[in-house]
Amino acid sequence: DVVMTQSPLSLPVTLGQPASFSCRSSQSLLYSDGDTNLSWYQQRPGQSPRRLIYQVSNRDSGVPDRFSASGSGNDFTLKISRVEAEDVGVYFCMQATHWPYTFGQGTKLEIK
Amino acid sequence: QVQIVQSGAEVKKPGASVKVSCKVSGYTFTNYPIHWVRQAPGQRLEWMGWIHPGNGKTRYSQKFQGRLTVTRDTSASTAYMELSSLRSEDTAFYYCASGPTLGISWGQGTLVTVS
């Protein structure tokens, strides 16, 4: 299975400051059709995961534009330009290029 | 508006089976695959398998082969996940997810406790 490794595991950030999340895969996520099936999810305490980003850098409807993402191959990044209180939670990356789909272990964002 | 509602929490003995339902509304049920994902305490999310309600095709993670059965009832717009030979390590929240693109809409989760 493809192993997804996220860092850091915990990210304390001051309100209004930026945050950056890293995700690395054990194999390239570039599919034969040219797509790279890497998504980012937010899971707030007590809630189901919510997709924020799909295919590396496409923001889902309703996701604030302070969220952005980039990357290619094996190395991906999610950024929040200015952290707000509602952003607290765990952020997961997920690959859907190789079966079975796999998730990173998550980065917990907390307010400093 | 896609809405996904799962069945309620379950408590099972080791060796038993559990069946979780996932009712979908807001789009044509047979159009998109329904995926099952679980989250055990302190563990990362784990993709279990999926079913395409249109033709009944399924695909399971090797980890769950032989213990996992995913079915659907198109007349009820509902998918089912059955996990057998339960052990304590199967204690987890079980989620279904569906929609026009992978992972776009999720159910509220079903807690299965094996004890």
Short mmCIF file of C-alpha atoms in Angstrom, two decimals:
data_model
loop_
_atom_site.label_atom_id
_atom_site.label_comp_id
_atom_site.label_asym_id
_atom_site.label_seq_id
_atom_site.Cartn_x
_atom_site.Cartn_y
_atom_site.Cartn_z
CA ASP A 1 0.00 0.00 0.00
CA VAL A 2 1.09 3.60 -0.61
CA VAL A 3 2.22 5.18 2.63
CA MET A 4 1.27 8.80 3.17
CA THR A 5 3.44 10.66 5.65
CA GLN A 6 2.38 14.02 7.04
CA SER A 7 4.37 16.56 9.00
CA PRO A 8 4.28 18.04 11.48
CA LEU A 9 1.91 15.93 13.59
CA SER A 10 0.99 18.95 15.69
CA LEU A 11 0.91 22.57 14.55
CA PRO A 12 0.31 25.35 17.09
CA VAL A 13 -0.40 28.62 15.29
CA THR A 14 -1.30 32.13 16.44
CA LEU A 15 -4.58 33.51 15.09
CA GLY A 16 -3.99 35.47 11.90
CA GLN A 17 -0.69 33.74 11.17
CA PRO A 18 -0.07 31.30 8.30
CA ALA A 19 0.04 27.53 8.59
CA SER A 20 1.65 24.96 6.32
CA PHE A 21 1.06 21.21 6.16
CA SER A 22 3.28 18.73 4.37
CA CYS A 23 2.31 15.38 2.86
CA ARG A 24 4.66 12.90 1.16
CA SER A 25 3.77 9.66 -0.60
CA SER A 26 5.87 6.49 -0.89
CA GLN A 27 5.04 6.29 -4.60
CA SER A 28 4.31 8.88 -7.26
CA LEU A 29 0.63 9.86 -7.33
CA LEU A 30 0.67 10.77 -11.01
CA TYR A 31 -1.87 8.53 -12.71
CA SER A 32 -1.55 7.24 -16.27
CA ASP A 33 -4.30 9.64 -17.40
CA GLY A 34 -2.24 12.62 -16.27
CA ASP A 35 -4.28 13.32 -13.13
CA THR A 36 -2.82 13.32 -9.64
CA ASN A 37 -5.44 12.12 -7.17
CA LEU A 38 -4.35 13.84 -3.99
CA SER A 39 -6.96 15.42 -1.71
CA TRP A 40 -6.94 17.28 1.58
CA TYR A 41 -9.54 16.89 4.30
CA GLN A 42 -10.36 18.80 7.44
CA GLN A 43 -11.88 17.03 10.43
CA ARG A 44 -13.16 19.27 13.19
CA PRO A 45 -13.62 17.73 16.64
CA GLY A 46 -16.64 15.43 16.70
CA GLN A 47 -17.36 15.81 12.97
CA SER A 48 -16.97 13.77 9.80
CA PRO A 49 -14.12 14.59 7.45
CA ARG A 50 -14.79 17.42 5.02
CA ARG A 51 -12.99 17.62 1.71
CA LEU A 52 -11.20 20.93 1.13
CA ILE A 53 -9.02 20.28 -1.91
CA TYR A 54 -9.12 17.72 -4.73
CA GLN A 55 -6.61 16.83 -7.46
CA VAL A 56 -3.77 18.59 -5.64
CA SER A 57 -4.90 22.20 -5.86
CA ASN A 58 -8.63 22.56 -6.61
CA ARG A 59 -10.58 24.13 -3.80
CA ASP A 60 -14.04 22.70 -3.08
CA SER A 61 -17.13 24.90 -3.18
CA GLY A 62 -17.52 26.88 0.05
CA VAL A 63 -13.89 26.51 1.11
CA PRO A 64 -12.41 29.93 1.99
CA ASP A 65 -9.74 31.21 -0.36
CA ARG A 66 -7.27 31.44 2.53
CA PHE A 67 -6.80 27.70 1.86
CA SER A 68 -4.46 26.80 -1.00
CA ALA A 69 -2.56 23.69 -2.01
CA SER A 70 0.15 22.64 -4.39
CA GLY A 71 2.55 19.83 -5.20
CA SER A 72 3.34 17.09 -7.65
CA GLY A 73 4.65 13.54 -7.80
CA ASN A 74 5.37 12.58 -4.19
CA ASP A 75 5.40 15.93 -2.40
CA PHE A 76 2.37 18.05 -1.51
CA THR A 77 1.54 21.07 0.63
CA LEU A 78 -1.59 22.65 2.07
CA LYS A 79 -1.42 26.25 3.28
CA ILE A 80 -3.68 28.51 5.27
CA SER A 81 -2.76 32.14 4.71
CA ARG A 82 -4.27 33.45 7.97
CA VAL A 83 -5.51 30.97 10.54
CA GLU A 84 -8.93 31.57 12.07
CA ALA A 85 -10.44 29.91 15.15
CA GLU A 86 -12.78 27.77 13.03
CA ASP A 87 -9.75 26.12 11.36
CA VAL A 88 -8.92 24.10 14.47
CA GLY A 89 -8.99 20.37 13.74
CA VAL A 90 -7.03 17.62 12.08
CA TYR A 91 -5.95 17.85 8.45
CA PHE A 92 -5.47 14.70 6.39
CA CYS A 93 -4.09 14.12 2.93
CA MET A 94 -5.44 11.21 0.92
CA GLN A 95 -4.31 9.51 -2.28
CA ALA A 96 -6.71 7.85 -4.70
CA THR A 97 -4.27 6.98 -7.47
CA HIS A 98 -3.38 3.53 -6.12
CA TRP A 99 -5.77 0.99 -4.58
CA PRO A 100 -6.37 0.81 -1.70
CA TYR A 101 -6.74 4.55 -1.22
CA THR A 102 -4.72 5.67 1.77
CA PHE A 103 -4.62 8.58 4.19
CA GLY A 104 -1.87 10.35 6.04
CA GLN A 105 -1.85 10.16 9.82
CA GLY A 106 -3.04 13.74 10.11
CA THR A 107 -1.72 17.08 11.36
CA LYS A 108 -3.51 18.59 14.34
CA LEU A 109 -3.90 22.35 14.05
CA GLU A 110 -4.35 24.17 17.34
CA ILE A 111 -4.38 27.81 18.34
CA LYS A 112 -1.33 28.95 20.26
CA GLN B 1 -28.14 18.96 -1.88
CA VAL B 2 -26.55 15.57 -1.20
CA GLN B 3 -27.48 14.11 2.17
CA ILE B 4 -26.10 10.89 3.61
CA VAL B 5 -27.55 9.39 6.78
CA GLN B 6 -26.09 6.36 8.49
CA SER B 7 -27.59 3.94 11.00
CA GLY B 8 -26.99 4.27 14.72
CA ALA B 9 -24.26 3.06 17.04
CA GLU B 10 -23.75 -0.67 17.58
CA VAL B 11 -22.20 -2.75 20.36
CA LYS B 12 -21.12 -6.25 19.36
CA LYS B 13 -19.39 -9.23 20.95
CA PRO B 14 -16.12 -10.55 19.50
CA GLY B 15 -16.83 -12.99 16.68
CA ALA B 16 -20.17 -11.39 15.77
CA SER B 17 -21.06 -9.43 12.64
CA VAL B 18 -22.28 -5.87 12.21
CA LYS B 19 -24.27 -4.31 9.38
CA VAL B 20 -24.26 -0.53 8.91
CA SER B 21 -26.61 1.25 6.53
CA CYS B 22 -26.05 4.41 4.49
CA LYS B 23 -29.08 6.17 3.00
CA VAL B 24 -28.45 8.69 0.24
CA SER B 25 -30.68 11.51 -1.01
CA GLY B 26 -30.26 14.54 -3.23
CA TYR B 27 -28.97 12.77 -6.30
CA THR B 28 -29.67 9.64 -8.36
CA PHE B 29 -28.47 6.79 -6.14
CA THR B 30 -27.26 4.62 -9.00
CA ASN B 31 -24.97 7.29 -10.46
CA TYR B 32 -21.99 7.31 -8.08
CA PRO B 33 -19.96 4.79 -6.07
CA ILE B 34 -20.41 4.59 -2.31
CA HIS B 35 -17.21 4.19 -0.35
CA TRP B 36 -16.70 2.90 3.17
CA VAL B 37 -13.97 4.30 5.42
CA ARG B 38 -13.25 3.63 9.06
CA GLN B 39 -11.43 5.51 11.82
CA ALA B 40 -10.26 3.56 14.85
CA PRO B 41 -9.23 5.42 18.03
CA GLY B 42 -5.79 6.93 17.55
CA GLN B 43 -5.45 5.46 14.06
CA ARG B 44 -5.49 7.05 10.64
CA LEU B 45 -8.53 6.86 8.37
CA GLU B 46 -8.68 3.58 6.50
CA TRP B 47 -10.40 2.96 3.14
CA MET B 48 -12.29 -0.33 3.25
CA GLY B 49 -14.08 -0.73 -0.05
CA TRP B 50 -16.74 0.55 -2.40
CA ILE B 51 -19.81 -0.43 -4.36
CA HIS B 52 -21.23 1.06 -7.52
CA PRO B 53 -25.01 1.03 -6.97
CA GLY B 54 -25.66 1.12 -10.70
CA ASN B 55 -24.25 -2.32 -11.45
CA GLY B 56 -23.45 -3.73 -8.00
CA LYS B 57 -19.71 -3.91 -8.71
CA THR B 58 -17.60 -3.97 -5.54
CA ARG B 59 -13.96 -3.57 -4.68
CA TYR B 60 -12.45 -4.32 -1.29
CA SER B 61 -9.14 -3.55 0.34
CA GLN B 62 -7.08 -6.72 0.69
CA LYS B 63 -7.03 -6.14 4.44
CA PHE B 64 -10.79 -6.82 4.68
CA GLN B 65 -11.16 -9.52 2.02
CA GLY B 66 -13.27 -12.37 3.34
CA ARG B 67 -14.75 -10.33 6.20
CA LEU B 68 -16.31 -7.37 4.38
CA THR B 69 -19.46 -7.40 2.28
CA VAL B 70 -20.88 -4.24 0.75
CA THR B 71 -24.36 -4.39 -0.79
CA ARG B 72 -27.05 -1.99 -1.93
CA ASP B 73 -30.82 -1.71 -2.21
CA THR B 74 -31.58 0.59 -5.11
CA SER B 75 -35.30 0.80 -4.22
CA ALA B 76 -34.32 2.28 -0.85
CA SER B 77 -31.31 4.34 -2.06
CA THR B 78 -29.35 2.62 0.67
CA ALA B 79 -25.99 0.89 0.80
CA TYR B 80 -24.89 -1.55 3.49
CA MET B 81 -21.53 -2.50 4.94
CA GLU B 82 -21.30 -5.83 6.79
CA LEU B 83 -18.15 -6.77 8.67
CA SER B 84 -17.91 -10.26 10.16
CA SER B 85 -15.71 -12.07 12.70
CA LEU B 86 -15.41 -8.86 14.70
CA ARG B 87 -12.49 -8.34 17.04
CA SER B 88 -11.63 -5.57 19.47
CA GLU B 89 -9.45 -3.86 16.84
CA ASP B 90 -12.58 -3.29 14.72
CA THR B 91 -13.87 -0.78 17.26
CA ALA B 92 -14.11 2.39 15.18
CA PHE B 93 -16.26 5.00 13.54
CA TYR B 94 -17.44 3.73 10.16
CA TYR B 95 -18.24 6.31 7.47
CA CYS B 96 -19.80 6.09 4.05
CA ALA B 97 -18.97 8.68 1.42
CA SER B 98 -20.43 9.34 -2.01
CA GLY B 99 -21.23 12.00 -4.60
CA PRO B 100 -20.17 13.22 -8.05
CA THR B 101 -16.51 13.26 -7.06
CA LEU B 102 -14.60 11.06 -4.65
CA GLY B 103 -14.98 12.05 -1.01
CA ILE B 104 -17.21 15.07 -1.58
CA SER B 105 -20.02 14.05 0.80
CA TRP B 106 -19.83 11.97 3.97
CA GLY B 107 -22.29 10.44 6.38
CA GLN B 108 -22.25 11.34 10.05
CA GLY B 109 -20.42 8.15 11.00
CA THR B 110 -21.50 5.06 12.92
CA LEU B 111 -19.64 4.00 16.06
CA VAL B 112 -19.15 0.25 16.27
CA THR B 113 -17.85 -1.00 19.60
CA VAL B 114 -16.59 -4.57 19.90
CA SER B 115 -16.50 -5.65 23.52
#
